[in-house]
Amino acid sequence: MISVRAALRVPPLRVGRPEVLAGHVNLDRTVRWVHAGEVPGMPALLRGGELLLTTGMGIGASAAEQRAFARGLGERGVAALAIELGEALPAIPAPLIAEAEAQALPLIAIHRQVRFVEITEAIHREIVDRQVVVMRRGEEIQQRFTEMMLDGAGIPEVLGALAETVANPVFLERADRGVHFHAVHHGPDSAAFSAWEEVRRGSASPPHVSVPVRASGGDEWGRLWAIGLDSPLDDFDGVAVERAVSLIALALMRSRQEDVLAVRRPCRFLGRLLEADLGEIEARETALAMGFSSTLTWLLPLVATRIRAASPLGEEAAWAAVWADLRRELKSGSSAIIAGTLGLGHDLAIVVGLESPAERVALADRIAGVLHASAQRHFGMARPIAVGAGPATESWQALSDALREALEAAGDPSAGQELWRDGASADLPRLLRSLREVRQVAVFVERRLAPLVAHDRSRSFQLVETLRVYLAHNGHKAAAARALNVNRQTLYHRLERIEEILGQPLDDEDTRQGLHLALRLHRER
């Protein structure tokens, strides 16, 4: 659209030497249309947004009439009043100027004779030309978004492209559930969320565009916001948001799209938590913006990891369906919960709120039970996942280590058929796995076992395995011989050979413990 300030620069109006006498603060007000008229009741005939051109014959002769005329235009939301001075009105009356200033109504005196029809045509042509440009650009962006979705992109990718197009952060808000997904332009997430919160609280700053997103039944599913944080918003940005909304509404109607979006939305947040890349305040504010309850003071992390082949639905869609089942199961409870995939999408990370650590085991049992039952349906096989739970924490920063422990517990290859693996327990196998890449550990294992490993490369019988079985049976030779399926004399000979190669007696307690540890670490490596 065109502003009052821009309209004053249109040649047919500029030749009249226009002078602004009042309402300077609203010169950037949008001119929707131009109207010319001379009747006293003109304000009642207007709808708002017009630039009114007149010679002043209808403003009234008395100060009261002139004030009422300006007040009526202000109440109607007229963009500006322009009066051509001449025989009908040689000068603008002071009461009219005063009331226009009180109404913040731009009042313009035209000092030379002009043709109203030429002004009208010029401004209307400018308005139409600008609208055509905006609509053409709107069609281009809609075509771009449509092609993206036809190529397999989803709502997150469309919102990312929208944020790039409007050069500002955008937020897709689910009604009564907080931010469903967002995309930033140049600024950080924290600044974008702060700006969005200001807008949601009704603040006039920063400027924004908000368009409702309708569900298939016509009800308001949520809203799409563009926040003028990184750059000013213009008419095209509003059109771009509207075009994106139409495609988002269609995408939400597609099978599982909403569930896929729900499980993908927190991925970046959970990934940054796992990497300890979030401070306490930023993490808490981001979680609150995503709908996490602020009344629950303890946090419990869980991770479900896929341990068998992917679902025919596709991994992301299968995890989305699992998450939807879990969300429905917990809907009646008071638990705050955030869930999303990690890394390459093989893991589903979950953070759930607790009132106290005493609830941890019962809630982990409940969640793990739902996860296993749902995963079996949606991945199409028996026990396709393993579940791990970390310790309950009281801070979002501490959640980084707890989430990592849950991930390690879920990925424990020694996990049996238990409902979930406890990452908070003092677990020796997980401790040994965590030491696999430590250089000193590699040196320790090499020094302890290298001679035996070298021996086994060129022999038919394996001394490393003999030693492992012997130590696993706590030095009981009869039990070890049975386990190895050899007679005792053979075992005695092998043990003597081991002592000879290592140069250490096996009846020494420190030697046995050191070798046992080295064997465990060797197997982990």
Short mmCIF file of C-alpha atoms in Angstrom, two decimals:
data_model
loop_
_atom_site.label_atom_id
_atom_site.label_comp_id
_atom_site.label_asym_id
_atom_site.label_seq_id
_atom_site.Cartn_x
_atom_site.Cartn_y
_atom_site.Cartn_z
CA MET A 1 0.00 0.00 0.00
CA ILE A 2 0.98 3.69 -0.20
CA SER A 3 1.46 5.97 2.81
CA VAL A 4 0.29 9.57 3.24
CA ARG A 5 3.92 10.66 3.06
CA ALA A 6 4.37 8.82 -0.26
CA ALA A 7 1.10 10.24 -1.61
CA LEU A 8 2.42 13.78 -1.05
CA ARG A 9 5.23 12.98 -3.50
CA VAL A 10 2.84 11.98 -6.33
CA PRO A 11 3.39 14.61 -9.10
CA PRO A 12 -0.24 15.78 -9.52
CA LEU A 13 -0.41 16.50 -5.77
CA ARG A 14 3.14 17.80 -5.44
CA VAL A 15 2.48 20.61 -7.96
CA GLY A 16 -0.12 21.98 -5.54
CA ARG A 17 2.66 22.72 -2.98
CA PRO A 18 1.09 20.63 -0.21
CA GLU A 19 1.79 21.74 3.37
CA VAL A 20 1.16 19.50 6.40
CA LEU A 21 -0.49 21.55 9.15
CA ALA A 22 -1.41 18.80 11.64
CA GLY A 23 -1.07 15.07 12.30
CA HIS A 24 2.62 14.81 11.43
CA VAL A 25 2.92 11.69 13.59
CA ASN A 26 0.67 9.74 11.19
CA LEU A 27 2.23 10.57 7.84
CA ASP A 28 3.17 6.90 7.48
CA ARG A 29 -0.48 5.90 7.76
CA THR A 30 -1.66 3.73 4.85
CA VAL A 31 -3.85 5.27 2.14
CA ARG A 32 -6.36 2.63 1.10
CA TRP A 33 -8.20 4.81 -1.45
CA VAL A 34 -8.75 8.43 -2.54
CA HIS A 35 -12.12 10.17 -2.26
CA ALA A 36 -13.23 13.68 -3.22
CA GLY A 37 -16.32 15.38 -1.77
CA GLU A 38 -17.81 18.63 -0.47
CA VAL A 39 -20.89 17.66 1.58
CA PRO A 40 -21.11 18.52 5.31
CA GLY A 41 -21.88 14.92 6.29
CA MET A 42 -18.83 13.55 4.48
CA PRO A 43 -17.33 11.68 7.50
CA ALA A 44 -20.37 9.39 7.69
CA LEU A 45 -19.87 8.36 4.03
CA LEU A 46 -16.31 7.09 4.51
CA ARG A 47 -15.08 3.69 5.70
CA GLY A 48 -11.55 4.51 6.85
CA GLY A 49 -8.17 4.64 5.16
CA GLU A 50 -9.18 7.23 2.56
CA LEU A 51 -7.29 10.35 1.52
CA LEU A 52 -10.11 12.92 1.38
CA LEU A 53 -9.71 15.72 -1.19
CA THR A 54 -11.94 18.79 -0.77
CA THR A 55 -12.12 22.55 -1.36
CA GLY A 56 -13.51 23.00 2.15
CA MET A 57 -17.12 23.83 1.31
CA GLY A 58 -18.43 21.06 3.58
CA ILE A 59 -16.37 21.69 6.71
CA GLY A 60 -18.93 24.14 8.18
CA ALA A 61 -18.85 27.84 8.94
CA SER A 62 -18.63 27.72 12.75
CA ALA A 63 -15.75 26.54 14.90
CA ALA A 64 -17.99 23.83 16.40
CA GLU A 65 -18.91 22.51 12.94
CA GLN A 66 -15.28 22.51 11.84
CA ARG A 67 -14.19 20.64 14.97
CA ALA A 68 -17.01 18.11 14.50
CA PHE A 69 -15.93 17.60 10.86
CA ALA A 70 -12.31 16.82 11.83
CA ARG A 71 -13.41 14.69 14.79
CA GLY A 72 -15.72 12.64 12.56
CA LEU A 73 -12.89 11.94 10.11
CA GLY A 74 -10.60 10.91 12.96
CA GLU A 75 -13.18 8.55 14.42
CA ARG A 76 -13.73 6.98 10.99
CA GLY A 77 -9.99 6.28 10.63
CA VAL A 78 -9.58 8.44 7.55
CA ALA A 79 -5.94 8.45 6.40
CA ALA A 80 -5.67 12.21 5.76
CA LEU A 81 -7.62 15.35 4.84
CA ALA A 82 -6.27 17.52 1.99
CA ILE A 83 -7.94 20.94 1.36
CA GLU A 84 -7.31 23.00 -1.76
CA LEU A 85 -7.21 26.70 -0.76
CA GLY A 86 -9.10 29.12 -2.97
CA GLU A 87 -12.32 31.10 -3.14
CA ALA A 88 -14.29 28.66 -0.96
CA LEU A 89 -11.65 28.61 1.76
CA PRO A 90 -8.73 31.06 1.54
CA ALA A 91 -7.03 29.67 4.69
CA ILE A 92 -7.40 26.66 6.95
CA PRO A 93 -9.41 27.63 10.08
CA ALA A 94 -7.57 27.34 13.39
CA PRO A 95 -10.34 25.18 15.05
CA LEU A 96 -10.04 22.65 12.23
CA ILE A 97 -6.24 22.54 12.64
CA ALA A 98 -6.51 22.13 16.41
CA GLU A 99 -9.02 19.30 16.25
CA ALA A 100 -7.07 17.53 13.47
CA GLU A 101 -3.97 17.66 15.69
CA ALA A 102 -6.00 16.31 18.61
CA GLN A 103 -7.19 13.43 16.40
CA ALA A 104 -3.64 12.87 15.01
CA LEU A 105 -5.29 13.32 11.59
CA PRO A 106 -2.87 14.48 8.88
CA LEU A 107 -4.26 17.83 7.63
CA ILE A 108 -2.79 19.10 4.35
CA ALA A 109 -3.20 22.52 2.78
CA ILE A 110 -2.88 22.59 -1.05
CA HIS A 111 -1.70 26.09 -2.00
CA ARG A 112 -2.06 25.84 -5.77
CA GLN A 113 -4.96 24.71 -7.88
CA VAL A 114 -4.82 21.01 -8.79
CA ARG A 115 -7.00 18.53 -10.64
CA PHE A 116 -8.51 16.14 -8.13
CA VAL A 117 -9.15 13.56 -10.83
CA GLU A 118 -5.45 13.46 -11.75
CA ILE A 119 -4.46 13.03 -8.09
CA THR A 120 -7.03 10.26 -7.71
CA GLU A 121 -5.86 8.44 -10.83
CA ALA A 122 -2.18 8.73 -9.93
CA ILE A 123 -2.57 7.45 -6.36
CA HIS A 124 -4.98 4.68 -7.37
CA ARG A 125 -2.58 3.61 -10.09
CA GLU A 126 0.24 3.54 -7.50
CA ILE A 127 -1.90 1.50 -5.10
CA VAL A 128 -2.92 -1.00 -7.75
CA ASP A 129 0.63 -1.31 -9.12
CA ARG A 130 1.98 -2.00 -5.63
CA GLN A 131 -0.75 -4.55 -4.97
CA VAL A 132 0.05 -6.29 -8.26
CA VAL A 133 3.74 -6.48 -7.31
CA VAL A 134 2.92 -7.85 -3.87
CA MET A 135 0.48 -10.41 -5.25
CA ARG A 136 2.95 -11.47 -7.93
CA ARG A 137 5.62 -11.99 -5.30
CA GLY A 138 3.05 -13.81 -3.18
CA GLU A 139 2.34 -16.20 -6.05
CA GLU A 140 6.06 -16.79 -6.48
CA ILE A 141 6.57 -17.64 -2.80
CA GLN A 142 3.51 -19.92 -2.80
CA GLN A 143 4.87 -21.73 -5.84
CA ARG A 144 8.21 -22.12 -4.08
CA PHE A 145 6.57 -23.49 -0.91
CA THR A 146 4.37 -25.82 -2.97
CA GLU A 147 7.34 -27.20 -4.89
CA MET A 148 9.18 -27.78 -1.62
CA MET A 149 6.29 -29.82 -0.22
CA LEU A 150 5.90 -31.78 -3.46
CA ASP A 151 9.59 -32.64 -3.15
CA GLY A 152 8.96 -34.12 0.29
CA ALA A 153 9.58 -31.14 2.58
CA GLY A 154 7.38 -30.75 5.64
CA ILE A 155 6.22 -27.88 7.80
CA PRO A 156 9.63 -27.28 9.46
CA GLU A 157 11.29 -26.82 6.07
CA VAL A 158 8.52 -24.48 4.88
CA LEU A 159 8.85 -22.40 8.05
CA GLY A 160 12.61 -22.26 7.58
CA ALA A 161 12.09 -20.96 4.04
CA LEU A 162 9.48 -18.47 5.33
CA ALA A 163 11.90 -17.14 7.97
CA GLU A 164 14.48 -16.66 5.21
CA THR A 165 11.91 -14.96 2.95
CA VAL A 166 10.66 -12.44 5.54
CA ALA A 167 14.17 -12.12 7.09
CA ASN A 168 12.70 -12.59 10.56
CA PRO A 169 11.86 -15.36 13.03
CA VAL A 170 8.54 -17.17 12.58
CA PHE A 171 6.51 -19.17 15.09
CA LEU A 172 3.82 -21.78 14.53
CA GLU A 173 1.70 -21.75 17.68
CA ARG A 174 -0.76 -24.50 18.60
CA ALA A 175 -3.83 -23.11 20.37
CA ASP A 176 -3.41 -23.47 24.16
CA ARG A 177 -0.24 -25.58 23.71
CA GLY A 178 2.48 -23.01 23.10
CA VAL A 179 5.00 -22.99 20.26
CA HIS A 180 4.59 -25.99 17.99
CA PHE A 181 7.59 -25.15 15.80
CA HIS A 182 9.74 -22.11 15.08
CA ALA A 183 12.49 -20.98 12.75
CA VAL A 184 14.94 -18.13 13.25
CA HIS A 185 16.65 -15.93 10.67
CA HIS A 186 19.93 -14.51 12.00
CA GLY A 187 19.36 -13.98 15.72
CA PRO A 188 19.57 -16.62 18.47
CA ASP A 189 16.63 -18.71 19.68
CA SER A 190 16.58 -16.90 23.03
CA ALA A 191 16.08 -13.46 21.44
CA ALA A 192 13.38 -14.80 19.14
CA PHE A 193 11.46 -16.42 22.01
CA SER A 194 11.74 -13.24 24.10
CA ALA A 195 10.28 -11.19 21.24
CA TRP A 196 7.48 -13.70 20.74
CA GLU A 197 6.63 -13.57 24.46
CA GLU A 198 6.44 -9.76 24.29
CA VAL A 199 4.00 -9.98 21.42
CA ARG A 200 1.92 -12.66 23.19
CA ARG A 201 1.67 -10.43 26.25
CA GLY A 202 0.09 -7.74 24.09
CA SER A 203 3.12 -5.49 23.79
CA ALA A 204 3.10 -3.08 20.83
CA SER A 205 6.75 -3.90 20.18
CA PRO A 206 8.19 -5.58 18.21
CA PRO A 207 5.94 -5.32 15.09
CA HIS A 208 4.49 -8.59 13.90
CA VAL A 209 2.16 -10.36 11.49
CA SER A 210 -0.25 -12.99 12.81
CA VAL A 211 -2.48 -15.21 10.67
CA PRO A 212 -4.80 -17.95 12.02
CA VAL A 213 -4.27 -21.54 10.89
CA ARG A 214 -7.58 -23.32 10.36
CA ALA A 215 -8.14 -27.03 10.92
CA SER A 216 -10.14 -29.12 8.44
CA GLY A 217 -13.39 -28.34 10.29
CA GLY A 218 -12.81 -24.61 10.14
CA ASP A 219 -11.84 -24.26 13.81
CA GLU A 220 -8.71 -22.31 14.66
CA TRP A 221 -5.90 -24.86 15.05
CA GLY A 222 -3.35 -22.19 15.96
CA ARG A 223 -1.57 -19.15 14.55
CA LEU A 224 1.47 -18.39 12.43
CA TRP A 225 3.51 -15.41 13.57
CA ALA A 226 6.26 -13.42 11.88
CA ILE A 227 8.08 -11.19 14.37
CA GLY A 228 9.84 -8.05 13.08
CA LEU A 229 13.01 -8.68 15.09
CA ASP A 230 15.82 -8.82 12.49
CA SER A 231 14.35 -6.47 9.86
CA PRO A 232 11.20 -4.34 9.24
CA LEU A 233 8.02 -6.07 8.09
CA ASP A 234 6.21 -4.91 4.96
CA ASP A 235 3.11 -5.79 2.96
CA PHE A 236 4.87 -8.62 1.14
CA ASP A 237 5.76 -10.27 4.46
CA GLY A 238 2.07 -10.37 5.35
CA VAL A 239 1.25 -12.00 2.01
CA ALA A 240 4.11 -14.50 2.46
CA VAL A 241 2.76 -15.51 5.88
CA GLU A 242 -0.75 -15.91 4.46
CA ARG A 243 0.51 -18.12 1.62
CA ALA A 244 2.53 -20.23 4.06
CA VAL A 245 -0.56 -20.65 6.28
CA SER A 246 -2.58 -22.12 3.42
CA LEU A 247 0.08 -24.78 2.82
CA ILE A 248 0.55 -25.48 6.52
CA ALA A 249 -3.19 -26.11 6.84
CA LEU A 250 -3.00 -28.59 3.97
CA ALA A 251 0.07 -30.26 5.45
CA LEU A 252 -1.63 -30.71 8.81
CA MET A 253 -4.37 -32.62 7.03
CA ARG A 254 -1.88 -35.10 5.62
CA SER A 255 -1.61 -38.41 7.43
CA ARG A 256 0.68 -38.23 10.48
CA GLN A 257 2.07 -34.82 9.53
CA GLU A 258 1.08 -33.25 12.82
CA ASP A 259 2.60 -36.11 14.81
CA VAL A 260 5.80 -35.96 12.73
CA LEU A 261 6.00 -32.23 13.42
CA ALA A 262 5.45 -32.79 17.15
CA VAL A 263 8.34 -35.26 17.38
CA ARG A 264 10.65 -33.21 15.15
CA ARG A 265 9.97 -29.85 16.80
CA PRO A 266 12.08 -30.35 19.95
CA CYS A 267 15.02 -32.05 18.16
CA ARG A 268 17.31 -29.03 18.20
CA PHE A 269 16.43 -28.22 21.81
CA LEU A 270 17.10 -31.77 23.01
CA GLY A 271 20.28 -31.96 20.94
CA ARG A 272 21.60 -28.79 22.56
CA LEU A 273 20.69 -30.17 25.98
CA LEU A 274 22.62 -33.35 25.23
CA GLU A 275 25.64 -31.30 24.14
CA ALA A 276 25.45 -29.05 27.25
CA ASP A 277 25.00 -26.10 24.88
CA LEU A 278 22.23 -24.38 26.87
CA GLY A 279 22.36 -22.31 30.03
CA GLU A 280 19.82 -22.90 32.77
CA ILE A 281 17.72 -19.80 32.05
CA GLU A 282 17.64 -20.23 28.27
CA ALA A 283 16.80 -23.93 28.58
CA ARG A 284 14.00 -23.28 31.05
CA GLU A 285 12.49 -20.43 29.01
CA THR A 286 12.64 -22.49 25.81
CA ALA A 287 10.96 -25.43 27.54
CA LEU A 288 8.21 -23.17 28.93
CA ALA A 289 7.60 -21.72 25.47
CA MET A 290 7.21 -25.29 24.19
CA GLY A 291 4.45 -25.88 26.75
CA PHE A 292 6.42 -27.55 29.55
CA SER A 293 4.82 -27.05 32.96
CA SER A 294 6.62 -24.64 35.29
CA THR A 295 5.10 -26.21 38.42
CA LEU A 296 7.11 -29.46 38.32
CA THR A 297 10.57 -29.10 39.83
CA TRP A 298 12.19 -32.46 38.95
CA LEU A 299 13.16 -33.64 35.47
CA LEU A 300 13.41 -37.27 34.34
CA PRO A 301 15.14 -38.10 31.02
CA LEU A 302 14.37 -41.28 29.09
CA VAL A 303 15.63 -42.51 25.73
CA ALA A 304 14.11 -45.17 23.48
CA THR A 305 16.55 -46.45 20.88
CA ARG A 306 15.80 -48.62 17.87
CA ILE A 307 17.70 -51.92 18.06
CA ARG A 308 16.10 -53.67 15.09
CA ALA A 309 15.29 -52.85 11.47
CA ALA A 310 13.41 -49.66 10.65
CA SER A 311 9.63 -49.49 10.27
CA PRO A 312 8.04 -49.80 6.82
CA LEU A 313 6.33 -46.50 7.69
CA GLY A 314 9.71 -44.79 7.77
CA GLU A 315 11.63 -44.15 10.97
CA GLU A 316 10.41 -40.61 11.59
CA ALA A 317 6.76 -41.52 10.99
CA ALA A 318 7.06 -44.56 13.27
CA TRP A 319 8.60 -42.53 16.09
CA ALA A 320 5.90 -39.90 15.55
CA ALA A 321 3.20 -42.54 15.96
CA VAL A 322 4.90 -43.87 19.12
CA TRP A 323 5.06 -40.35 20.54
CA ALA A 324 1.39 -39.76 19.70
CA ASP A 325 0.45 -42.93 21.61
CA LEU A 326 2.50 -41.83 24.61
CA ARG A 327 0.99 -38.34 24.54
CA ARG A 328 -2.52 -39.80 24.53
CA GLU A 329 -1.64 -42.16 27.39
CA LEU A 330 -0.33 -39.32 29.56
CA LYS A 331 -3.02 -36.83 28.56
CA SER A 332 -5.10 -37.49 31.65
CA GLY A 333 -2.11 -37.06 33.97
CA SER A 334 -0.43 -33.87 35.11
CA SER A 335 3.00 -34.76 33.70
CA ALA A 336 4.76 -32.14 31.64
CA ILE A 337 6.60 -33.83 28.79
CA ILE A 338 8.83 -32.98 25.82
CA ALA A 339 9.92 -35.59 23.28
CA GLY A 340 11.85 -35.57 20.02
CA THR A 341 14.29 -37.58 17.94
CA LEU A 342 18.06 -37.29 18.36
CA GLY A 343 20.86 -37.28 15.81
CA LEU A 344 20.08 -39.50 12.85
CA GLY A 345 16.63 -40.27 14.21
CA HIS A 346 17.33 -43.73 15.69
CA ASP A 347 16.58 -42.49 19.21
CA LEU A 348 13.52 -40.88 20.79
CA ALA A 349 14.48 -38.65 23.75
CA ILE A 350 11.89 -37.80 26.39
CA VAL A 351 12.00 -35.32 29.28
CA VAL A 352 9.16 -35.61 31.76
CA GLY A 353 8.40 -33.49 34.82
CA LEU A 354 8.11 -34.97 38.31
CA GLU A 355 6.86 -33.59 41.60
CA SER A 356 9.45 -35.64 43.49
CA PRO A 357 12.15 -38.25 42.74
CA ALA A 358 9.99 -40.85 44.46
CA GLU A 359 7.79 -40.96 41.33
CA ARG A 360 10.73 -41.87 39.07
CA VAL A 361 10.47 -45.67 38.97
CA ALA A 362 6.67 -45.81 38.65
CA LEU A 363 6.59 -43.22 35.89
CA ALA A 364 9.50 -44.84 34.04
CA ASP A 365 7.63 -48.18 34.22
CA ARG A 366 4.50 -46.57 32.80
CA ILE A 367 6.27 -44.73 29.99
CA ALA A 368 8.46 -47.69 29.02
CA GLY A 369 5.43 -49.97 28.91
CA VAL A 370 3.64 -47.63 26.48
CA LEU A 371 6.78 -47.21 24.37
CA HIS A 372 7.36 -50.96 23.97
CA ALA A 373 3.72 -51.72 23.13
CA SER A 374 3.46 -48.85 20.66
CA ALA A 375 6.85 -49.51 19.03
CA GLN A 376 5.92 -53.14 18.45
CA ARG A 377 2.84 -51.99 16.52
CA HIS A 378 4.41 -49.19 14.52
CA PHE A 379 7.81 -50.76 13.81
CA GLY A 380 6.08 -54.05 12.94
CA MET A 381 8.22 -56.46 14.99
CA ALA A 382 8.71 -57.79 18.51
CA ARG A 383 10.76 -55.62 20.90
CA PRO A 384 12.26 -53.29 18.28
CA ILE A 385 13.46 -50.80 20.90
CA ALA A 386 15.32 -50.58 24.19
CA VAL A 387 14.55 -47.95 26.81
CA GLY A 388 16.94 -46.26 29.22
CA ALA A 389 16.25 -43.80 32.03
CA GLY A 390 18.68 -41.36 33.59
CA PRO A 391 18.63 -39.95 37.11
CA ALA A 392 16.05 -37.32 38.07
CA THR A 393 17.56 -33.81 38.24
CA GLU A 394 16.45 -30.43 39.55
CA SER A 395 18.04 -28.31 36.81
CA TRP A 396 18.06 -28.20 33.01
CA GLN A 397 21.84 -27.90 32.93
CA ALA A 398 22.26 -31.10 34.97
CA LEU A 399 19.92 -32.78 32.51
CA SER A 400 22.78 -32.95 29.98
CA ASP A 401 24.64 -35.69 31.89
CA ALA A 402 21.39 -37.39 32.91
CA LEU A 403 20.17 -37.52 29.31
CA ARG A 404 23.52 -38.93 28.20
CA GLU A 405 23.28 -41.65 30.86
CA ALA A 406 19.79 -42.53 29.64
CA LEU A 407 21.11 -42.75 26.06
CA GLU A 408 23.98 -45.01 27.12
CA ALA A 409 21.64 -47.23 29.14
CA ALA A 410 19.25 -47.60 26.20
CA GLY A 411 22.14 -48.54 23.92
CA ASP A 412 23.61 -51.11 26.33
CA PRO A 413 24.12 -54.31 24.28
CA SER A 414 23.99 -56.39 27.47
CA ALA A 415 20.46 -55.22 28.23
CA GLY A 416 18.11 -58.14 28.58
CA GLN A 417 14.34 -58.25 28.42
CA GLU A 418 13.79 -55.70 31.19
CA LEU A 419 11.25 -52.94 30.61
CA TRP A 420 13.89 -50.24 30.90
CA ARG A 421 17.56 -49.99 31.73
CA ASP A 422 18.47 -47.80 34.71
CA GLY A 423 21.17 -45.32 33.75
CA ALA A 424 21.30 -44.04 37.31
CA SER A 425 22.51 -47.34 38.76
CA ALA A 426 26.16 -48.14 39.52
CA ASP A 427 26.61 -50.34 36.44
CA LEU A 428 30.09 -51.83 35.86
CA PRO A 429 29.60 -52.74 32.14
CA ARG A 430 28.57 -49.17 31.29
CA LEU A 431 31.53 -47.82 33.26
CA LEU A 432 33.89 -50.07 31.32
CA ARG A 433 32.36 -49.01 28.00
CA SER A 434 32.84 -45.37 28.96
CA LEU A 435 36.57 -46.10 29.42
CA ARG A 436 37.05 -47.73 26.02
CA GLU A 437 38.64 -44.74 24.32
CA VAL A 438 40.84 -43.63 27.25
CA ARG A 439 44.51 -43.93 26.23
CA GLN A 440 45.69 -45.16 29.63
CA VAL A 441 43.13 -47.95 29.48
CA ALA A 442 44.42 -49.08 26.10
CA VAL A 443 47.97 -49.10 27.48
CA PHE A 444 46.85 -51.10 30.53
CA VAL A 445 45.10 -53.74 28.40
CA GLU A 446 48.05 -53.96 25.99
CA ARG A 447 50.60 -54.51 28.74
CA ARG A 448 48.49 -57.14 30.50
CA LEU A 449 47.29 -59.22 27.57
CA ALA A 450 49.55 -58.58 24.56
CA PRO A 451 51.71 -61.72 25.06
CA LEU A 452 48.63 -63.97 25.29
CA VAL A 453 46.98 -62.35 22.27
CA ALA A 454 50.19 -62.84 20.27
CA HIS A 455 50.34 -66.51 21.37
CA ASP A 456 46.73 -67.17 20.28
CA ARG A 457 47.35 -65.89 16.75
CA SER A 458 49.53 -68.90 15.93
CA ARG A 459 48.01 -71.62 18.14
CA SER A 460 44.99 -73.85 17.83
CA PHE A 461 44.03 -73.51 21.48
CA GLN A 462 43.19 -70.05 22.85
CA LEU A 463 44.78 -69.02 26.12
CA VAL A 464 42.87 -65.71 26.31
CA GLU A 465 39.56 -67.60 26.38
CA THR A 466 40.96 -70.13 28.85
CA LEU A 467 41.99 -67.30 31.17
CA ARG A 468 38.63 -65.57 30.81
CA VAL A 469 36.65 -68.71 31.74
CA TYR A 470 39.01 -69.52 34.62
CA LEU A 471 38.64 -66.05 36.13
CA ALA A 472 34.88 -65.98 35.48
CA HIS A 473 34.63 -69.09 37.71
CA ASN A 474 36.59 -67.37 40.47
CA GLY A 475 39.61 -69.67 40.04
CA HIS A 476 37.65 -72.93 40.51
CA LYS A 477 39.53 -75.26 38.17
CA ALA A 478 36.99 -78.06 38.06
CA ALA A 479 34.17 -75.69 37.07
CA ALA A 480 36.39 -73.96 34.52
CA ALA A 481 37.43 -77.27 32.94
CA ARG A 482 33.78 -78.29 32.56
CA ALA A 483 32.93 -74.93 31.02
CA LEU A 484 35.82 -75.28 28.54
CA ASN A 485 34.95 -78.92 27.90
CA VAL A 486 38.51 -80.10 28.64
CA ASN A 487 39.94 -82.38 31.30
CA ARG A 488 41.65 -80.96 34.37
CA GLN A 489 45.18 -81.93 33.26
CA THR A 490 44.71 -79.96 30.05
CA LEU A 491 43.49 -76.97 32.04
CA TYR A 492 46.43 -77.24 34.45
CA HIS A 493 48.84 -77.27 31.51
CA ARG A 494 47.21 -74.21 29.96
CA LEU A 495 47.26 -72.27 33.24
CA GLU A 496 50.96 -73.04 33.70
CA ARG A 497 51.58 -71.85 30.15
CA ILE A 498 49.68 -68.60 30.88
CA GLU A 499 51.78 -67.95 33.98
CA GLU A 500 54.94 -68.64 31.98
CA ILE A 501 53.96 -66.23 29.17
CA LEU A 502 52.77 -63.46 31.50
CA GLY A 503 55.50 -63.97 34.07
CA GLN A 504 52.91 -63.64 36.87
CA PRO A 505 51.39 -66.21 39.26
CA LEU A 506 47.62 -66.70 38.90
CA ASP A 507 47.19 -67.45 42.59
CA ASP A 508 48.04 -63.81 43.39
CA GLU A 509 44.83 -61.83 44.07
CA ASP A 510 46.06 -58.55 42.50
CA THR A 511 47.17 -60.44 39.38
CA ARG A 512 43.80 -62.13 38.98
CA GLN A 513 41.86 -58.88 39.51
CA GLY A 514 44.07 -56.98 37.07
CA LEU A 515 43.74 -59.68 34.41
CA HIS A 516 39.99 -59.92 34.93
CA LEU A 517 39.64 -56.15 34.43
CA ALA A 518 41.91 -56.21 31.39
CA LEU A 519 39.84 -58.99 29.83
CA ARG A 520 36.61 -57.09 30.40
CA LEU A 521 38.08 -53.95 28.86
CA HIS A 522 39.53 -55.97 25.97
CA ARG A 523 36.09 -57.40 25.20
CA GLU A 524 34.53 -53.89 25.30
CA ARG A 525 37.16 -52.58 22.89
#
